One Martini backbone bead per residue (centre of mass of N, CA, C, O) as a GRO file, in nm:
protein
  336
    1UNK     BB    1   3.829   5.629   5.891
    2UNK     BB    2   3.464   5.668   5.904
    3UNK     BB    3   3.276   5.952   5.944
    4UNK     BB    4   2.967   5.980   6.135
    5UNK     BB    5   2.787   6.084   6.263
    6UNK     BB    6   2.683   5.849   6.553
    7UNK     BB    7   2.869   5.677   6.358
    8UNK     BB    8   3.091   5.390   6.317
    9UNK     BB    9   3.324   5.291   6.077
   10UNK     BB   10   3.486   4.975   5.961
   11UNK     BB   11   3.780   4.861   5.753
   12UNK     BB   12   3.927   4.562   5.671
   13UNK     BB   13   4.226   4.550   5.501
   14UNK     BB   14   4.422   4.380   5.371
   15UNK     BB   15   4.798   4.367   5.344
   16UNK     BB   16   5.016   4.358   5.199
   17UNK     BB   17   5.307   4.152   5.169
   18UNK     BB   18   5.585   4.130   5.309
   19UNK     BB   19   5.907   4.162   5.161
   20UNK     BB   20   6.211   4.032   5.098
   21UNK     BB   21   6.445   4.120   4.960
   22UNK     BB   22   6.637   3.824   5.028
   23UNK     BB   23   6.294   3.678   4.920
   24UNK     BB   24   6.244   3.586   4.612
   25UNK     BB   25   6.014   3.463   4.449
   26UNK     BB   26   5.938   3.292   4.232
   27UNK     BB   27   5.726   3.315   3.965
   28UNK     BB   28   5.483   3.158   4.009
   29UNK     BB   29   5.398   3.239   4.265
   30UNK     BB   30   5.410   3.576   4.191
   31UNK     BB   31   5.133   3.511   4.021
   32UNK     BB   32   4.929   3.408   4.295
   33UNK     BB   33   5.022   3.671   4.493
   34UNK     BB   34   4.933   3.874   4.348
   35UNK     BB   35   4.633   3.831   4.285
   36UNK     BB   36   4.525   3.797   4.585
   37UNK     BB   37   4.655   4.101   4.704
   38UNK     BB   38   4.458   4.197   4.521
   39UNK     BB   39   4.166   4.092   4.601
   40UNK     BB   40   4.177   4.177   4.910
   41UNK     BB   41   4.267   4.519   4.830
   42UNK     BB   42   3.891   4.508   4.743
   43UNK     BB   43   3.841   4.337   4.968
   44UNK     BB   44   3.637   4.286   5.243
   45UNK     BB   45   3.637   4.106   5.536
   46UNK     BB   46   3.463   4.306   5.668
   47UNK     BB   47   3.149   4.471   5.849
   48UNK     BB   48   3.152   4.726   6.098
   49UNK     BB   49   2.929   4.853   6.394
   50UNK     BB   50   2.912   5.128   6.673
   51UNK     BB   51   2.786   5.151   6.897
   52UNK     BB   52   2.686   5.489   7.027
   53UNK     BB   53   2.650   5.355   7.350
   54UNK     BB   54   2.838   5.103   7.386
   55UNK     BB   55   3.078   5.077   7.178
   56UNK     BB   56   3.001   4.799   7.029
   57UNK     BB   57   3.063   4.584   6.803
   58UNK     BB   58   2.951   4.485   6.475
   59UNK     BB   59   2.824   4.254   6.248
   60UNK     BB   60   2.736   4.293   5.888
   61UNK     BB   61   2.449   4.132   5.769
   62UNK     BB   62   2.333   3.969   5.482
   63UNK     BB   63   2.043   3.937   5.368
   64UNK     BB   64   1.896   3.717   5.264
   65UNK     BB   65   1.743   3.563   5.007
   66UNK     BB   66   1.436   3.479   4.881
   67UNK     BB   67   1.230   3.247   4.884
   68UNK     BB   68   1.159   3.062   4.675
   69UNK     BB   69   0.899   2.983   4.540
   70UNK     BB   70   0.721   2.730   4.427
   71UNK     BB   71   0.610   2.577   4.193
   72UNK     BB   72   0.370   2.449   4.033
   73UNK     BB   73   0.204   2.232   3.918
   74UNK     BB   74   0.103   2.035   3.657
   75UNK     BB   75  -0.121   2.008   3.463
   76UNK     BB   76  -0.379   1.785   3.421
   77UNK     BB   77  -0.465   1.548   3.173
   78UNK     BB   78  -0.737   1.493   3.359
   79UNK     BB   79  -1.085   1.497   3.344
   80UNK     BB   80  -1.296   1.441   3.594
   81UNK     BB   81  -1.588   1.439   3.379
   82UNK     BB   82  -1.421   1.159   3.270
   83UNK     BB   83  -1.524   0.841   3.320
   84UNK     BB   84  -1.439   0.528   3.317
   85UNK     BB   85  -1.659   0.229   3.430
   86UNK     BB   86  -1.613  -0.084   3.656
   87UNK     BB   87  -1.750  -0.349   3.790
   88UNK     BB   88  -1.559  -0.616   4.001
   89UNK     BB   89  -1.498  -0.958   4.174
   90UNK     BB   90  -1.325  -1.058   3.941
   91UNK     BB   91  -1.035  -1.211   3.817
   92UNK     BB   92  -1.002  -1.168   3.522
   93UNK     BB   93  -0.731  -1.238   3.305
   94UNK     BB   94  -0.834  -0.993   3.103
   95UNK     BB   95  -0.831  -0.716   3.214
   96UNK     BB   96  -0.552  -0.560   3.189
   97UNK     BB   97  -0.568  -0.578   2.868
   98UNK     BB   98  -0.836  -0.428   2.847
   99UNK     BB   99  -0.743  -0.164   3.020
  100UNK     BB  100  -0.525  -0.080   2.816
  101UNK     BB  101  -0.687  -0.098   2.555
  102UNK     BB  102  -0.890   0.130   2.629
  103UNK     BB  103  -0.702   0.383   2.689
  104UNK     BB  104  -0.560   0.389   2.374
  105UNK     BB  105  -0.817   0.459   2.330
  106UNK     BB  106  -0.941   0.672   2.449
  107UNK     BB  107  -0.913   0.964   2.539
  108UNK     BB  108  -0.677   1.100   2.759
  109UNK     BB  109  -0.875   1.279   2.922
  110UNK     BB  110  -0.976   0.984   3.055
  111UNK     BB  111  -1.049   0.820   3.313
  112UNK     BB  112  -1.059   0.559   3.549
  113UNK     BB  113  -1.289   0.330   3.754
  114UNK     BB  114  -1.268   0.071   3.982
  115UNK     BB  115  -1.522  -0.144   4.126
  116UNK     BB  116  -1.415  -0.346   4.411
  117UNK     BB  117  -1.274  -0.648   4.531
  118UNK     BB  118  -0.918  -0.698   4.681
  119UNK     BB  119  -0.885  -0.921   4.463
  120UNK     BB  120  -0.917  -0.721   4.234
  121UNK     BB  121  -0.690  -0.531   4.313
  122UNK     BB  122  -0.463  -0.708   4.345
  123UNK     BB  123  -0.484  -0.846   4.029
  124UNK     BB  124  -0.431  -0.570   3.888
  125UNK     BB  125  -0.151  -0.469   4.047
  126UNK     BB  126   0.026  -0.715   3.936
  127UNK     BB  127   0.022  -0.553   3.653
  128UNK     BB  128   0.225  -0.317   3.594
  129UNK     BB  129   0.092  -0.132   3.366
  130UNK     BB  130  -0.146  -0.075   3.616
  131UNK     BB  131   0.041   0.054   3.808
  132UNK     BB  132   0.113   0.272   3.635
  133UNK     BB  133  -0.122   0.410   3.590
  134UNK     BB  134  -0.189   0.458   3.887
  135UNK     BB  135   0.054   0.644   3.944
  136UNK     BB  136  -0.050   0.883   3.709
  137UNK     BB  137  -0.395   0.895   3.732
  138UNK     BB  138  -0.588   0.703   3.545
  139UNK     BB  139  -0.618   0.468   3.756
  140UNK     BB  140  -0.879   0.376   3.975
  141UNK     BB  141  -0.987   0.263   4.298
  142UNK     BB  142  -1.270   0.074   4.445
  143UNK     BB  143  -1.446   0.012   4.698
  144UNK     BB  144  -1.699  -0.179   4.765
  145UNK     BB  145  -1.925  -0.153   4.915
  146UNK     BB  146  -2.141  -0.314   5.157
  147UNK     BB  147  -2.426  -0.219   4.964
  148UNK     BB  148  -2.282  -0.379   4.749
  149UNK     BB  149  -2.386  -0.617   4.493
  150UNK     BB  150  -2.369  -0.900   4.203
  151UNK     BB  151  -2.522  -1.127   4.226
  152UNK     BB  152  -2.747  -0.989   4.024
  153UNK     BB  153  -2.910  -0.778   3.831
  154UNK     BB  154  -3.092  -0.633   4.083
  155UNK     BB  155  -2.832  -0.546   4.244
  156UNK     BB  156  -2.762  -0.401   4.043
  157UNK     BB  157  -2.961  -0.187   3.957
  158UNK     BB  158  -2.955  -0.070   4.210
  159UNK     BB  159  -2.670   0.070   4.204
  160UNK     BB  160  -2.741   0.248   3.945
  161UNK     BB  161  -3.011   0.353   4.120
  162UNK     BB  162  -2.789   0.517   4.333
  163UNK     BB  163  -2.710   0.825   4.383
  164UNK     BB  164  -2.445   0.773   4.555
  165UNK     BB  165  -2.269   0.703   4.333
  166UNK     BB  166  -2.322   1.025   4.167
  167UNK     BB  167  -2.245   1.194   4.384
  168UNK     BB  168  -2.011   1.078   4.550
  169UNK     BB  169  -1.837   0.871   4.411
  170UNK     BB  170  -1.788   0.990   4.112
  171UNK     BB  171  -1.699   1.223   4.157
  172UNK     BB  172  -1.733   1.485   3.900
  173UNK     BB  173  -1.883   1.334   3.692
  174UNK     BB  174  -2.054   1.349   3.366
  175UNK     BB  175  -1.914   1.141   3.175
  176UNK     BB  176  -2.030   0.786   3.182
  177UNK     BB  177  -1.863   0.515   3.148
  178UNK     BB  178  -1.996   0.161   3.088
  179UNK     BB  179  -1.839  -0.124   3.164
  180UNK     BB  180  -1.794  -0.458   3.042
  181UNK     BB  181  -1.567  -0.777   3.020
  182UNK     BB  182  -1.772  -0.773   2.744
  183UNK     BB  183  -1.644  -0.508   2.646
  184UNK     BB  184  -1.570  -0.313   2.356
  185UNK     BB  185  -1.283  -0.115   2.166
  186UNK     BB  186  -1.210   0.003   1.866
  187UNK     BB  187  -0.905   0.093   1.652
  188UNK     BB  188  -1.101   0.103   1.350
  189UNK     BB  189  -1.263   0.345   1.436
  190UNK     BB  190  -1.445   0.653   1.280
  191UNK     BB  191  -1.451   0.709   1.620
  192UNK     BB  192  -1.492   0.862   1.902
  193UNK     BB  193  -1.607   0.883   2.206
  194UNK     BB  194  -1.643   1.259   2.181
  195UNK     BB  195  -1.885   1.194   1.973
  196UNK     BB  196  -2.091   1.142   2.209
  197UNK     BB  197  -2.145   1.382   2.421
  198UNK     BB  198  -2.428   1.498   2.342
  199UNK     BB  199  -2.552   1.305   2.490
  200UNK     BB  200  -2.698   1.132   2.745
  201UNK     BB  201  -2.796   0.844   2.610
  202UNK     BB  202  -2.577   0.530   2.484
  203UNK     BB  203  -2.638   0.245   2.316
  204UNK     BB  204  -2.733  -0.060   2.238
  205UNK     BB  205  -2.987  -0.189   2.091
  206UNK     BB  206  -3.241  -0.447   2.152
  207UNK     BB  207  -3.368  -0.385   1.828
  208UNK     BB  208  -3.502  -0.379   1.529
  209UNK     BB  209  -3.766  -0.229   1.704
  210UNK     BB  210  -3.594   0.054   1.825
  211UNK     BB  211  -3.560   0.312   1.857
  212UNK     BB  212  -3.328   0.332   2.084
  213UNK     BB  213  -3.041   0.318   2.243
  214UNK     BB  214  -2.937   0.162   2.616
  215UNK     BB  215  -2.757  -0.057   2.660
  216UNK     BB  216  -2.544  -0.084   2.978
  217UNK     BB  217  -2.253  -0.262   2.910
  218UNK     BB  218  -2.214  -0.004   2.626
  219UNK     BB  219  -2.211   0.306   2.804
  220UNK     BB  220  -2.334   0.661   2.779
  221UNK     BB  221  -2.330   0.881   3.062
  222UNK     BB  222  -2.522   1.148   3.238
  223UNK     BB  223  -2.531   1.248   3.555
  224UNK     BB  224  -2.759   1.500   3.576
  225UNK     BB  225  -2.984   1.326   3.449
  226UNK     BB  226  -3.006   1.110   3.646
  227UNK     BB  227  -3.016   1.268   3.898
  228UNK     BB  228  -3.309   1.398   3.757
  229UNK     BB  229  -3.450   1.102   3.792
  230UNK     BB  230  -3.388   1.060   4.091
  231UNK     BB  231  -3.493   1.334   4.256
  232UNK     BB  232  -3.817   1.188   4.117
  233UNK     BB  233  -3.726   0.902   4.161
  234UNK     BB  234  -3.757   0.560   4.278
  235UNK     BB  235  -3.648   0.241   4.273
  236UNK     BB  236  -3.785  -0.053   4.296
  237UNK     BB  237  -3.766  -0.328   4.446
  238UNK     BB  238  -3.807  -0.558   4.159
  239UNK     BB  239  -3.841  -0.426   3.917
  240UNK     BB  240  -3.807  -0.503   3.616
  241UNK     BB  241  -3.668  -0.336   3.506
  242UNK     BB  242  -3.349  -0.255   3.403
  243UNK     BB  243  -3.144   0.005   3.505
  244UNK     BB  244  -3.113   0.079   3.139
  245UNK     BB  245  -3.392   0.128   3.123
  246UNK     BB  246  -3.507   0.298   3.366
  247UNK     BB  247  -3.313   0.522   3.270
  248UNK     BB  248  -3.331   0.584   2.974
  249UNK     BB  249  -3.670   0.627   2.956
  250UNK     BB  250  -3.657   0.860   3.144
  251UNK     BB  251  -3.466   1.041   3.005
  252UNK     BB  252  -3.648   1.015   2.745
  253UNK     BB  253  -3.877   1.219   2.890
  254UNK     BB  254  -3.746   1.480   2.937
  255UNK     BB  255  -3.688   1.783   2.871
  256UNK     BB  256  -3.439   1.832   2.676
  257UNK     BB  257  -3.296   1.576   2.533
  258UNK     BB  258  -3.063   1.357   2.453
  259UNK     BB  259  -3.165   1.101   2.245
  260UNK     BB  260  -3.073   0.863   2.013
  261UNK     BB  261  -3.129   0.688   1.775
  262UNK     BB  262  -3.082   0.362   1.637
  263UNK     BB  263  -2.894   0.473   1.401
  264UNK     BB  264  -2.689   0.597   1.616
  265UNK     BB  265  -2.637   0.375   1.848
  266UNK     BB  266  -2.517   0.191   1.701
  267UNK     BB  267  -2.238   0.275   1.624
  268UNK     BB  268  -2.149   0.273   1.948
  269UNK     BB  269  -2.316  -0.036   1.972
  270UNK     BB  270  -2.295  -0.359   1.940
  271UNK     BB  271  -2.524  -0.697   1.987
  272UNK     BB  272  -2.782  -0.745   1.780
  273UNK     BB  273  -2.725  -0.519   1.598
  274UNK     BB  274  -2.632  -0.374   1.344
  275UNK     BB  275  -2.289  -0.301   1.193
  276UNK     BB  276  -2.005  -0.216   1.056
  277UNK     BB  277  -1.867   0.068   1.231
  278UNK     BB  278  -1.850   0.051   1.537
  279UNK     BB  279  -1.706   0.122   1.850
  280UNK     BB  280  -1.813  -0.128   1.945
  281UNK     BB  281  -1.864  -0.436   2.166
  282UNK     BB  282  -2.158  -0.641   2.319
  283UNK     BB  283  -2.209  -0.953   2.387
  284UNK     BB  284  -2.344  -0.969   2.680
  285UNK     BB  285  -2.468  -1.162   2.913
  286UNK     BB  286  -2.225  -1.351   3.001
  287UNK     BB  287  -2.141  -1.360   2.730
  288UNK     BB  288  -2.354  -1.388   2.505
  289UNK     BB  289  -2.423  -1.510   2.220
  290UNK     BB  290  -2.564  -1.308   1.971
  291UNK     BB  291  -2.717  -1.471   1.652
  292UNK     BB  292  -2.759  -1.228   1.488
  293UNK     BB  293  -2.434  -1.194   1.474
  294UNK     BB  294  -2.256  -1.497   1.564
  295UNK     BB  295  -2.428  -1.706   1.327
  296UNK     BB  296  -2.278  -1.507   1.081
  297UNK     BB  297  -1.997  -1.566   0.862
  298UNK     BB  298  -1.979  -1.287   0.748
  299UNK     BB  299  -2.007  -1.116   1.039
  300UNK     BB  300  -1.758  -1.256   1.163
  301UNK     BB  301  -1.535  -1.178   0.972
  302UNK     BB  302  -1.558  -0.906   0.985
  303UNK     BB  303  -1.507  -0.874   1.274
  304UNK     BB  304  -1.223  -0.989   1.244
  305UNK     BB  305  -1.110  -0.768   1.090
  306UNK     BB  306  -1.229  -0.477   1.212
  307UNK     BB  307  -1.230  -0.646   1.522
  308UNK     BB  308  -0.999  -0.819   1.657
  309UNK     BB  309  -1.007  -0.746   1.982
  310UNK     BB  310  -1.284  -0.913   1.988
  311UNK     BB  311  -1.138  -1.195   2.141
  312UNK     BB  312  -1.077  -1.092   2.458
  313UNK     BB  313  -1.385  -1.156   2.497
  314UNK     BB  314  -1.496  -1.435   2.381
  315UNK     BB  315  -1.354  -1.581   2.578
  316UNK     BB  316  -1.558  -1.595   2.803
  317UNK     BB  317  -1.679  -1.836   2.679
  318UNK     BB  318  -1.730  -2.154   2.630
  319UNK     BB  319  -1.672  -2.364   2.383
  320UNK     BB  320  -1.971  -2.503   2.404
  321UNK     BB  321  -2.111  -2.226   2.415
  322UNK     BB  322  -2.060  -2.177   2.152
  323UNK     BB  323  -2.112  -2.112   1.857
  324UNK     BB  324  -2.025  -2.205   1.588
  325UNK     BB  325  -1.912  -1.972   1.400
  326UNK     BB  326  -1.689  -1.928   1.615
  327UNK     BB  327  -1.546  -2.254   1.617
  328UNK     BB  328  -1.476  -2.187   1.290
  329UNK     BB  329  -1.294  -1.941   1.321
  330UNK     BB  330  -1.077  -2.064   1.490
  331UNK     BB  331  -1.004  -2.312   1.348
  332UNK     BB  332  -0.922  -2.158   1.108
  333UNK     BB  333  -0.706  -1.983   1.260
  334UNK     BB  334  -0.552  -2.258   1.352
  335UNK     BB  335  -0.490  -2.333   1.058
  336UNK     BB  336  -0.323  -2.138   0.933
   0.00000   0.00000   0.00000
């Protein structure tokens, strides 16, 4: 027994066992009963306290140890102020492919986000590997809300001219690719997307006598720029320009704008200007292919070496309305 003035501890020590001389232990068992017995004889098997007043007995107990803090999760890999956004109604055969194709282009640091109906999300999800990259949060589905629809392209200029898209649903997107399932983007372009983030927009020219280039099928536009020219004007119902002409334009308008010639344009995306080695190819409207690209079969081969992944777009147009040389270069394709 230890005193202390006020307090009286006591330790039980475990006691070696008494041996009889007559009963001596086999050799084995002696080596683990002397361990035992010496282990014991340097640890306490309990530690008590006598309360001073009550002098009940009690037994200290060491406080747990503290709750390790949780790690943090791991920083995201994508940065939320780029976003690449489609919009689509119907589930087209080729869409999983597409994006899957525009995801391993695309730097990996840009999310996906399709706005679309219940049809096309569930045809989406379908896929093995838009459900993987959905799971990694690569890309997000969003309900179509019922104030927008695709009926027209009237319906969408509203839709692209309504400030809640940018302020709201892509939130809080700053660089913004639109695509659309007749554009693509090539594996053997000498550029990617984020050479071209200096600009406010730029999509591929309408016209080899455009200065600057616009067109909204297969474009990279500034959301904050959007903004303020939606903040200082609304698009009236009905107006003659369409979505990415009258935001461009006036975009194009605005003091210190960043908006690309019609020959830096053209790098970026071609549909009806030429160029030899563009980031992308948008085929137009409904898929409609200009006769100025796809009517010239040195310019059919060209594309067709340089970006054969625009295979997968091309096939959108019905063989019967497809140019001439588009069904003779597949044709030689199916005979070789």
């Amino acid at each position: 027994m230890l005193d202390i003035p006020g307090t009286y501890f006591s330790w039980n020590v475990l006691q070696p066992a008494q041996q009889s001389s007559n009963n001596t232990p086999s050799p084995a068992n002696s080596n683990s009963e002397t361990q035992a017995q010496s282990t014991a004889a340097v640890r306490p098997t309990q530690e008590t306290i006598t309360c001073p007043v009550c002098q009940a007995p009690e037994v200290l107990k060491c406080a747990p140890p503290p709750t390790p803090k949780p790690c943090p999760p791991p920083p995201s890999p994508y940065d939320p102020k780029k976003v690449a956004f489609l919009v689509e109604t119907r589930p087209l055969p080729h869409l999983p492919a597409l994006f899957a194709h525009m995801a391993s282009i695309i730097p990996p640091e840009w999310v996906f986000k399709l706005m679309g109906t219940t049809e096309v999300i569930e045809f989406m999800r379908s896929s093995p590997l838009i459900l993987r990259l959905e799971n990694s949060r690569k890309i997000t589905f969003l309900d179509l809300p019922s104030t927008y629809t695709l009926k027209n392209r009237e319906t969408i200029s509203q839709m692209f001219t309504d400030p809640h898209l940018y302020r709201d649903i892509l939130h809080p997107a700053e660089h913004l690719l639109v695509f659309q399932p007749d554009s693509i983007f090539c594996a053997n372009a000498p550029r990617t997307l984020n050479d071209f983030l200096e600009w406010d927009w730029i999509g591929a020219p309408w016209s080899k006598t455009a200065t600057y280039g616009g067109n909204g099928g297969l474009s990279l536009r500034k959301v904050s720029k959007i903004l303020k020219v939606l903040d200082k004007e609304k698009r009236k119902v009905g107006d003659g320009a369409l979505e990415d002409l009258w935001l461009s334009s006036r975009i194009n308008g605005l003091e210190g704008k960043q908006i690309p010639v019609a020959n830096v344009s053209k790098t970026f995306s071609v549909e009806s200007v030429w160029d030899d080695a563009p980031l992308g190819y948008h085929i137009g409207w409904l898929g409609v292919h200009h006769e100025q690209i796809w009517d010239d079969q040195a310019q059919v081969d060209h594309v067709m070496q340089y970006c054969p992944e625009v295979k997968m777009i091309l096939g959108m147009k019905l063989d019967n309305d497809k140019p001439k040389a588009i069904k003779e270069a597949e044709e030689k394709e199916n005979t070789a």
